PDB file of C-alpha atoms in Angstrom:
ATOM      1  CA  UNK B   1       0.484   0.312   0.165  1.00 72.00           C
ATOM      2  CA  UNK B   2       2.805   2.580   1.034  1.00 79.00           C
ATOM      3  CA  UNK B   3       3.875   2.005  -2.800  1.00 86.00           C
ATOM      4  CA  UNK B   4       0.944   2.456  -4.738  1.00 84.00           C
ATOM      5  CA  UNK B   5       0.463   5.789  -2.401  1.00 78.00           C
ATOM      6  CA  UNK B   6       3.623   6.843  -3.471  1.00 80.00           C
ATOM      7  CA  UNK B   7       1.229   7.594  -7.484  1.00 77.00           C
ATOM      8  CA  UNK B   8      -0.567   9.574  -6.119  1.00 66.00           C
ATOM      9  CA  UNK B   9       1.531  12.830  -7.288  1.00 59.00           C
ATOM     10  CA  UNK B  10       3.563  11.418  -9.866  1.00 68.00           C
ATOM     11  CA  UNK B  11       2.873   8.673 -12.504  1.00 71.00           C
ATOM     12  CA  UNK B  12       6.673   7.630 -12.780  1.00 83.00           C
ATOM     13  CA  UNK B  13       9.008   6.417 -10.346  1.00 88.00           C
ATOM     14  CA  UNK B  14      12.523   4.818 -10.178  1.00 90.00           C
ATOM     15  CA  UNK B  15      13.371   2.922  -7.422  1.00 93.00           C
ATOM     16  CA  UNK B  16      15.577   5.554  -6.390  1.00 91.00           C
ATOM     17  CA  UNK B  17      12.762   7.315  -5.842  1.00 90.00           C
ATOM     18  CA  UNK B  18      10.380   4.881  -3.783  1.00 91.00           C
ATOM     19  CA  UNK B  19      12.621   4.440  -1.553  1.00 90.00           C
ATOM     20  CA  UNK B  20      12.866   8.688  -0.742  1.00 88.00           C
ATOM     21  CA  UNK B  21       9.439   8.148  -0.719  1.00 86.00           C
ATOM     22  CA  UNK B  22       8.657   5.723   1.695  1.00 86.00           C
ATOM     23  CA  UNK B  23      11.896   5.026   3.398  1.00 88.00           C
ATOM     24  CA  UNK B  24      11.535   1.425   3.023  1.00 90.00           C
ATOM     25  CA  UNK B  25      15.118  -0.665   1.909  1.00 91.00           C
ATOM     26  CA  UNK B  26      15.173  -1.507  -1.613  1.00 92.00           C
ATOM     27  CA  UNK B  27      14.846  -5.030  -1.539  1.00 93.00           C
ATOM     28  CA  UNK B  28      12.013  -5.295   0.136  1.00 92.00           C
ATOM     29  CA  UNK B  29      10.586  -2.330  -2.386  1.00 93.00           C
ATOM     30  CA  UNK B  30      12.005  -4.735  -5.371  1.00 93.00           C
ATOM     31  CA  UNK B  31      10.201  -7.929  -3.408  1.00 92.00           C
ATOM     32  CA  UNK B  32       7.015  -6.211  -3.121  1.00 92.00           C
ATOM     33  CA  UNK B  33       6.669  -4.211  -6.560  1.00 90.00           C
ATOM     34  CA  UNK B  34       7.868  -7.582  -7.821  1.00 90.00           C
ATOM     35  CA  UNK B  35       4.664  -9.157  -6.766  1.00 91.00           C
ATOM     36  CA  UNK B  36       2.451  -5.903  -7.661  1.00 89.00           C
ATOM     37  CA  UNK B  37       3.747  -6.309 -11.075  1.00 87.00           C
ATOM     38  CA  UNK B  38       2.400  -9.963 -11.198  1.00 83.00           C
ATOM     39  CA  UNK B  39      -0.821  -9.004 -10.263  1.00 81.00           C
ATOM     40  CA  UNK B  40      -1.182  -5.644 -12.712  1.00 80.00           C
ATOM     41  CA  UNK B  41      -1.432  -3.386  -9.758  1.00 83.00           C
ATOM     42  CA  UNK B  42       2.331  -2.239 -11.078  1.00 86.00           C
ATOM     43  CA  UNK B  43       4.093  -2.595 -14.667  1.00 85.00           C
ATOM     44  CA  UNK B  44       7.845  -2.205 -15.338  1.00 84.00           C
ATOM     45  CA  UNK B  45       9.331   0.127 -18.393  1.00 79.00           C
ATOM     46  CA  UNK B  46      12.585  -2.371 -18.353  1.00 75.00           C
ATOM     47  CA  UNK B  47      14.396   0.269 -20.614  1.00 75.00           C
ATOM     48  CA  UNK B  48      13.904   3.305 -18.347  1.00 81.00           C
ATOM     49  CA  UNK B  49      13.799   1.051 -14.938  1.00 85.00           C
ATOM     50  CA  UNK B  50      10.238   3.303 -14.069  1.00 87.00           C
ATOM     51  CA  UNK B  51       7.561   2.282 -12.261  1.00 89.00           C
ATOM     52  CA  UNK B  52       3.770   2.905 -13.143  1.00 84.00           C
ATOM     53  CA  UNK B  53       0.544   1.930 -11.761  1.00 78.00           C
ATOM     54  CA  UNK B  54      -0.688  -1.097 -14.347  1.00 77.00           C
ATOM     55  CA  UNK B  55      -3.224  -1.987 -15.903  1.00 66.00           C
ATOM     56  CA  UNK B  56      -5.724  -3.338 -13.192  1.00 69.00           C
ATOM     57  CA  UNK B  57      -6.174   0.361 -12.496  1.00 64.00           C
ATOM     58  CA  UNK B  58      -7.951   0.946 -15.634  1.00 53.00           C
ATOM     59  CA  UNK B  59     -10.070  -1.691 -15.241  1.00 53.00           C
ATOM     60  CA  UNK B  60     -11.055  -0.426 -12.030  1.00 56.00           C
ATOM     61  CA  UNK B  61     -11.527   2.983 -12.938  1.00 50.00           C
ATOM     62  CA  UNK B  62     -13.933   2.111 -15.933  1.00 49.00           C
ATOM     63  CA  UNK B  63     -15.891   0.445 -12.956  1.00 50.00           C
ATOM     64  CA  UNK B  64     -15.920   3.238 -10.773  1.00 54.00           C
ATOM     65  CA  UNK B  65     -16.024   6.463 -13.056  1.00 57.00           C
ATOM     66  CA  UNK B  66     -19.797   5.949 -13.703  1.00 61.00           C
ATOM     67  CA  UNK B  67     -20.424   5.648 -10.048  1.00 71.00           C
ATOM     68  CA  UNK B  68     -18.289   9.086  -9.175  1.00 75.00           C
ATOM     69  CA  UNK B  69     -19.993  10.743 -12.122  1.00 79.00           C
ATOM     70  CA  UNK B  70     -23.295  10.255 -11.190  1.00 82.00           C
ATOM     71  CA  UNK B  71     -22.696  11.538  -7.813  1.00 86.00           C
ATOM     72  CA  UNK B  72     -20.723  14.752  -8.975  1.00 87.00           C
ATOM     73  CA  UNK B  73     -23.265  15.482 -11.465  1.00 87.00           C
ATOM     74  CA  UNK B  74     -26.142  15.123  -8.739  1.00 90.00           C
ATOM     75  CA  UNK B  75     -24.204  16.777  -6.092  1.00 93.00           C
ATOM     76  CA  UNK B  76     -22.361  20.065  -8.126  1.00 94.00           C
ATOM     77  CA  UNK B  77     -25.777  22.237  -8.211  1.00 96.00           C
ATOM     78  CA  UNK B  78     -27.435  21.153  -4.981  1.00 97.00           C
ATOM     79  CA  UNK B  79     -24.225  22.025  -3.232  1.00 97.00           C
ATOM     80  CA  UNK B  80     -23.942  25.651  -5.719  1.00 96.00           C
ATOM     81  CA  UNK B  81     -27.696  26.441  -4.219  1.00 97.00           C
ATOM     82  CA  UNK B  82     -26.572  25.419  -0.635  1.00 96.00           C
ATOM     83  CA  UNK B  83     -23.453  27.634  -0.869  1.00 95.00           C
ATOM     84  CA  UNK B  84     -25.490  30.500  -2.217  1.00 94.00           C
ATOM     85  CA  UNK B  85     -28.130  29.994   0.354  1.00 95.00           C
ATOM     86  CA  UNK B  86     -25.118  29.634   3.306  1.00 94.00           C
ATOM     87  CA  UNK B  87     -22.489  31.632   1.724  1.00 92.00           C
ATOM     88  CA  UNK B  88     -20.166  29.584   2.534  1.00 93.00           C
ATOM     89  CA  UNK B  89     -17.839  26.851   1.158  1.00 94.00           C
ATOM     90  CA  UNK B  90     -19.036  23.631   0.801  1.00 96.00           C
ATOM     91  CA  UNK B  91     -17.753  20.452  -0.468  1.00 96.00           C
ATOM     92  CA  UNK B  92     -18.455  16.620  -0.923  1.00 95.00           C
ATOM     93  CA  UNK B  93     -15.765  14.463  -0.140  1.00 93.00           C
ATOM     94  CA  UNK B  94     -14.653  10.887  -0.178  1.00 88.00           C
ATOM     95  CA  UNK B  95     -12.276   7.999   1.776  1.00 85.00           C
ATOM     96  CA  UNK B  96      -9.527   6.661  -0.495  1.00 79.00           C
ATOM     97  CA  UNK B  97      -6.215   4.296   1.729  1.00 75.00           C
ATOM     98  CA  UNK B  98      -5.505   7.295   4.897  1.00 81.00           C
ATOM     99  CA  UNK B  99      -6.971   9.979   2.953  1.00 83.00           C
ATOM    100  CA  UNK B 100     -10.069  11.936   1.402  1.00 88.00           C
ATOM    101  CA  UNK B 101     -10.157  13.733  -1.103  1.00 87.00           C
ATOM    102  CA  UNK B 102     -12.612  16.184  -2.217  1.00 90.00           C
ATOM    103  CA  UNK B 103     -14.666  15.060  -5.074  1.00 89.00           C
ATOM    104  CA  UNK B 104     -17.162  17.982  -5.824  1.00 92.00           C
ATOM    105  CA  UNK B 105     -17.046  21.971  -4.561  1.00 93.00           C
ATOM    106  CA  UNK B 106     -18.594  25.071  -4.702  1.00 94.00           C
ATOM    107  CA  UNK B 107     -18.030  28.785  -3.573  1.00 92.00           C
ATOM    108  CA  UNK B 108     -19.310  31.752  -2.443  1.00 90.00           C
ATOM    109  CA  UNK B 109     -19.238  34.542  -5.228  1.00 85.00           C
ATOM    110  CA  UNK B 110     -18.818  36.960  -2.192  1.00 77.00           C
ATOM    111  CA  UNK B 111     -17.297  36.310   1.440  1.00 70.00           C
ATOM    112  CA  UNK B 112     -14.182  34.380   1.633  1.00 72.00           C
ATOM    113  CA  UNK B 113     -12.929  31.847  -0.193  1.00 74.00           C
ATOM    114  CA  UNK B 114     -10.949  28.642   1.009  1.00 75.00           C
ATOM    115  CA  UNK B 115      -9.487  27.628  -1.900  1.00 74.00           C
ATOM    116  CA  UNK B 116     -10.567  24.271  -1.559  1.00 81.00           C
ATOM    117  CA  UNK B 117     -10.209  22.642  -5.133  1.00 84.00           C
ATOM    118  CA  UNK B 118     -11.394  19.141  -6.377  1.00 85.00           C
ATOM    119  CA  UNK B 119      -9.239  16.470  -6.096  1.00 83.00           C
ATOM    120  CA  UNK B 120      -7.620  18.347  -2.737  1.00 85.00           C
ATOM    121  CA  UNK B 121      -6.129  15.235  -0.514  1.00 83.00           C
ATOM    122  CA  UNK B 122      -5.921  15.761   3.511  1.00 87.00           C
ATOM    123  CA  UNK B 123      -5.328  12.503   5.759  1.00 87.00           C
ATOM    124  CA  UNK B 124      -7.725  11.548   7.108  1.00 89.00           C
ATOM    125  CA  UNK B 125      -6.883  11.894  10.940  1.00 90.00           C
ATOM    126  CA  UNK B 126      -7.632  14.979  10.942  1.00 85.00           C
ATOM    127  CA  UNK B 127     -10.366  17.837  10.599  1.00 92.00           C
ATOM    128  CA  UNK B 128     -14.295  17.366  10.854  1.00 95.00           C
ATOM    129  CA  UNK B 129     -14.562  15.785   6.962  1.00 96.00           C
ATOM    130  CA  UNK B 130     -11.726  13.183   8.296  1.00 94.00           C
ATOM    131  CA  UNK B 131     -13.734  12.534  11.629  1.00 95.00           C
ATOM    132  CA  UNK B 132     -17.068  11.777  10.182  1.00 96.00           C
ATOM    133  CA  UNK B 133     -15.763   9.231   7.307  1.00 94.00           C
ATOM    134  CA  UNK B 134     -13.736   7.701  10.069  1.00 92.00           C
ATOM    135  CA  UNK B 135     -16.615   7.264  12.038  1.00 92.00           C
ATOM    136  CA  UNK B 136     -18.558   5.334   9.232  1.00 89.00           C
ATOM    137  CA  UNK B 137     -16.136   3.344   7.389  1.00 80.00           C
ATOM    138  CA  UNK B 138     -17.375   0.115   8.337  1.00 67.00           C
ATOM    139  CA  UNK B 139     -14.290  -1.292   9.596  1.00 65.00           C
ATOM    140  CA  UNK B 140     -12.660  -1.536  12.942  1.00 73.00           C
ATOM    141  CA  UNK B 141      -9.131   1.665  13.936  1.00 81.00           C
ATOM    142  CA  UNK B 142      -6.437   0.187  15.510  1.00 85.00           C
ATOM    143  CA  UNK B 143      -6.161   3.907  16.900  1.00 88.00           C
ATOM    144  CA  UNK B 144      -2.691   2.556  19.291  1.00 89.00           C
ATOM    145  CA  UNK B 145      -0.799   1.385  15.858  1.00 87.00           C
ATOM    146  CA  UNK B 146      -1.755   4.564  14.121  1.00 86.00           C
ATOM    147  CA  UNK B 147      -1.180   6.712  16.857  1.00 89.00           C
ATOM    148  CA  UNK B 148       2.037   8.295  15.463  1.00 87.00           C
ATOM    149  CA  UNK B 149       0.348   9.267  12.011  1.00 84.00           C
ATOM    150  CA  UNK B 150      -2.921  10.989  14.319  1.00 88.00           C
ATOM    151  CA  UNK B 151      -0.962  12.966  16.137  1.00 84.00           C
ATOM    152  CA  UNK B 152       1.116  14.153  13.302  1.00 85.00           C
ATOM    153  CA  UNK B 153      -2.201  15.280  11.170  1.00 83.00           C
ATOM    154  CA  UNK B 154      -4.049  15.929  14.034  1.00 79.00           C
ATOM    155  CA  UNK B 155      -1.769  18.686  15.285  1.00 73.00           C
ATOM    156  CA  UNK B 156      -2.293  17.774  18.907  1.00 72.00           C
ATOM    157  CA  UNK B 157      -5.984  17.754  18.868  1.00 83.00           C
ATOM    158  CA  UNK B 158      -5.998  14.258  20.724  1.00 88.00           C
ATOM    159  CA  UNK B 159      -4.282  13.905  23.863  1.00 88.00           C
ATOM    160  CA  UNK B 160      -4.030   9.790  23.333  1.00 92.00           C
ATOM    161  CA  UNK B 161      -5.365   6.830  21.466  1.00 91.00           C
ATOM    162  CA  UNK B 162      -8.429   7.212  23.310  1.00 92.00           C
ATOM    163  CA  UNK B 163      -9.513  10.443  22.923  1.00 93.00           C
ATOM    164  CA  UNK B 164      -9.763   9.658  19.299  1.00 93.00           C
ATOM    165  CA  UNK B 165     -11.542   6.638  19.638  1.00 93.00           C
ATOM    166  CA  UNK B 166     -14.302   9.021  22.031  1.00 94.00           C
ATOM    167  CA  UNK B 167     -14.200  11.461  18.793  1.00 93.00           C
ATOM    168  CA  UNK B 168     -15.052   9.134  16.058  1.00 93.00           C
ATOM    169  CA  UNK B 169     -17.956   7.220  18.118  1.00 93.00           C
ATOM    170  CA  UNK B 170     -19.155  10.726  19.150  1.00 95.00           C
ATOM    171  CA  UNK B 171     -19.632  11.396  15.713  1.00 95.00           C
ATOM    172  CA  UNK B 172     -21.425   8.557  15.006  1.00 93.00           C
ATOM    173  CA  UNK B 173     -23.255   8.536  17.526  1.00 95.00           C
ATOM    174  CA  UNK B 174     -24.420  12.511  16.853  1.00 95.00           C
ATOM    175  CA  UNK B 175     -24.365  12.339  12.937  1.00 95.00           C
ATOM    176  CA  UNK B 176     -21.830  14.946  12.734  1.00 96.00           C
ATOM    177  CA  UNK B 177     -18.434  16.334  13.180  1.00 96.00           C
ATOM    178  CA  UNK B 178     -17.069  19.567  13.696  1.00 95.00           C
ATOM    179  CA  UNK B 179     -13.541  20.925  13.939  1.00 93.00           C
ATOM    180  CA  UNK B 180     -11.871  24.625  13.981  1.00 90.00           C
ATOM    181  CA  UNK B 181      -8.099  25.388  12.382  1.00 86.00           C
ATOM    182  CA  UNK B 182      -6.819  28.870  12.942  1.00 85.00           C
ATOM    183  CA  UNK B 183      -9.675  31.120  12.009  1.00 89.00           C
ATOM    184  CA  UNK B 184     -11.807  28.751  10.423  1.00 91.00           C
ATOM    185  CA  UNK B 185     -14.130  25.786  11.507  1.00 93.00           C
ATOM    186  CA  UNK B 186     -15.577  23.021  10.112  1.00 95.00           C
ATOM    187  CA  UNK B 187     -18.582  21.149   9.798  1.00 97.00           C
ATOM    188  CA  UNK B 188     -19.695  17.539   8.111  1.00 97.00           C
ATOM    189  CA  UNK B 189     -22.190  15.357   7.866  1.00 97.00           C
ATOM    190  CA  UNK B 190     -22.479  11.725   6.262  1.00 95.00           C
ATOM    191  CA  UNK B 191     -23.692  10.675   3.141  1.00 93.00           C
ATOM    192  CA  UNK B 192     -24.763   7.022   2.062  1.00 88.00           C
ATOM    193  CA  UNK B 193     -24.679   5.791  -1.005  1.00 78.00           C
ATOM    194  CA  UNK B 194     -24.594   1.545  -2.067  1.00 68.00           C
ATOM    195  CA  UNK B 195     -21.371   0.706  -0.522  1.00 63.00           C
ATOM    196  CA  UNK B 196     -19.635   3.845   0.104  1.00 73.00           C
ATOM    197  CA  UNK B 197     -20.480   6.841   2.655  1.00 83.00           C
ATOM    198  CA  UNK B 198     -19.185  10.449   1.277  1.00 91.00           C
ATOM    199  CA  UNK B 199     -19.171  13.494   3.342  1.00 96.00           C
ATOM    200  CA  UNK B 200     -20.825  16.884   3.055  1.00 97.00           C
ATOM    201  CA  UNK B 201     -18.592  19.591   4.996  1.00 97.00           C
ATOM    202  CA  UNK B 202     -19.772  23.387   4.886  1.00 96.00           C
ATOM    203  CA  UNK B 203     -16.283  25.662   5.661  1.00 95.00           C
ATOM    204  CA  UNK B 204     -16.555  29.181   7.056  1.00 92.00           C
ATOM    205  CA  UNK B 205     -15.120  31.909   9.238  1.00 92.00           C
ATOM    206  CA  UNK B 206     -14.938  31.385  12.902  1.00 91.00           C
ATOM    207  CA  UNK B 207     -15.782  34.714  13.948  1.00 90.00           C
ATOM    208  CA  UNK B 208     -19.377  33.526  12.643  1.00 85.00           C
ATOM    209  CA  UNK B 209     -19.852  30.386  14.658  1.00 89.00           C
ATOM    210  CA  UNK B 210     -21.667  29.970  17.770  1.00 91.00           C
ATOM    211  CA  UNK B 211     -24.591  27.273  18.898  1.00 91.00           C
ATOM    212  CA  UNK B 212     -27.245  28.705  17.089  1.00 94.00           C
ATOM    213  CA  UNK B 213     -25.500  29.415  13.551  1.00 92.00           C
ATOM    214  CA  UNK B 214     -23.590  25.111  14.194  1.00 94.00           C
ATOM    215  CA  UNK B 215     -27.511  23.917  14.133  1.00 95.00           C
ATOM    216  CA  UNK B 216     -29.499  25.888  11.505  1.00 95.00           C
ATOM    217  CA  UNK B 217     -25.643  24.862   9.231  1.00 96.00           C
ATOM    218  CA  UNK B 218     -26.544  21.192   9.943  1.00 96.00           C
ATOM    219  CA  UNK B 219     -29.676  21.406   8.859  1.00 96.00           C
ATOM    220  CA  UNK B 220     -28.724  22.809   6.243  1.00 96.00           C
ATOM    221  CA  UNK B 221     -26.454  19.870   5.626  1.00 97.00           C
ATOM    222  CA  UNK B 222     -28.769  17.402   6.692  1.00 96.00           C
ATOM    223  CA  UNK B 223     -31.244  18.225   4.124  1.00 96.00           C
ATOM    224  CA  UNK B 224     -29.095  18.504   1.021  1.00 96.00           C
ATOM    225  CA  UNK B 225     -27.221  15.046   1.871  1.00 95.00           C
ATOM    226  CA  UNK B 226     -30.849  13.696   1.152  1.00 95.00           C
ATOM    227  CA  UNK B 227     -31.110  15.921  -1.755  1.00 95.00           C
ATOM    228  CA  UNK B 228     -27.910  14.190  -3.262  1.00 94.00           C
ATOM    229  CA  UNK B 229     -28.515  11.056  -1.953  1.00 91.00           C
ATOM    230  CA  UNK B 230     -32.130  10.918  -3.703  1.00 91.00           C
ATOM    231  CA  UNK B 231     -30.304  13.277  -6.641  1.00 91.00           C
ATOM    232  CA  UNK B 232     -28.048   9.920  -6.997  1.00 88.00           C
ATOM    233  CA  UNK B 233     -30.195   7.295  -6.817  1.00 85.00           C
ATOM    234  CA  UNK B 234     -32.666   8.933 -10.023  1.00 86.00           C
ATOM    235  CA  UNK B 235     -29.265   9.382 -11.951  1.00 80.00           C
ATOM    236  CA  UNK B 236     -28.815   5.455 -11.060  1.00 73.00           C
ATOM    237  CA  UNK B 237     -32.144   4.731 -12.274  1.00 73.00           C
ATOM    238  CA  UNK B 238     -32.260   6.567 -15.502  1.00 64.00           C
ATOM    239  CA  UNK B 239     -28.403   4.896 -16.915  1.00 59.00           C
ATOM    240  CA  UNK B 240     -29.320   1.111 -15.244  1.00 55.00           C
ATOM    241  CA  UNK B 241     -32.798   0.720 -16.968  1.00 52.00           C
TER     242      UNK B 241
END
């Protein structure tokens, strides 16, 4: 997994590059890469000795692209309407490995913009978006084993693995997560699709956040999440008669 994650930023990597990015010794990289090549996850150019993602990812992309496209098409106009109403940046994100990636976003014409870009990747271990995705990941999280990563990416938000576990459980029970970083807040709710959970998040200035504002935004996010889910189901029926 560590080797495959290296290809998030570039399409071609040599042995030295992977060693620098992962810290793994070269003999282990060669063994693992050989296994990945065998099963189609990587390919090796014998002339340049550069590795690239293998043919299996083309097959997976062909399978996943229509589903992601439906979510984008369904969510974009709803996010734009929500952003116009509340005057804040909104985004839809999904989990991939230990990261979250933005698949749709909308920014207000006036007011603060937070430079959120489609395709933007962040760690799952910090922020409201990551918390709500982890809360509904459908798998147990070994927080003790992952603690070094959690501590690094969460920027001292949690004092211990136990605190992290409590935050995930609270988000699961409450149905939302909220966080702050610098002068900004983030509030996120889950959207459940068939076999996948995404997070709908609003980001805005911390100076405007209070209990009343939080409740109103949460209500708007829940309404929008239900609209997005219904729109995706409708598009799925249209494309799969």
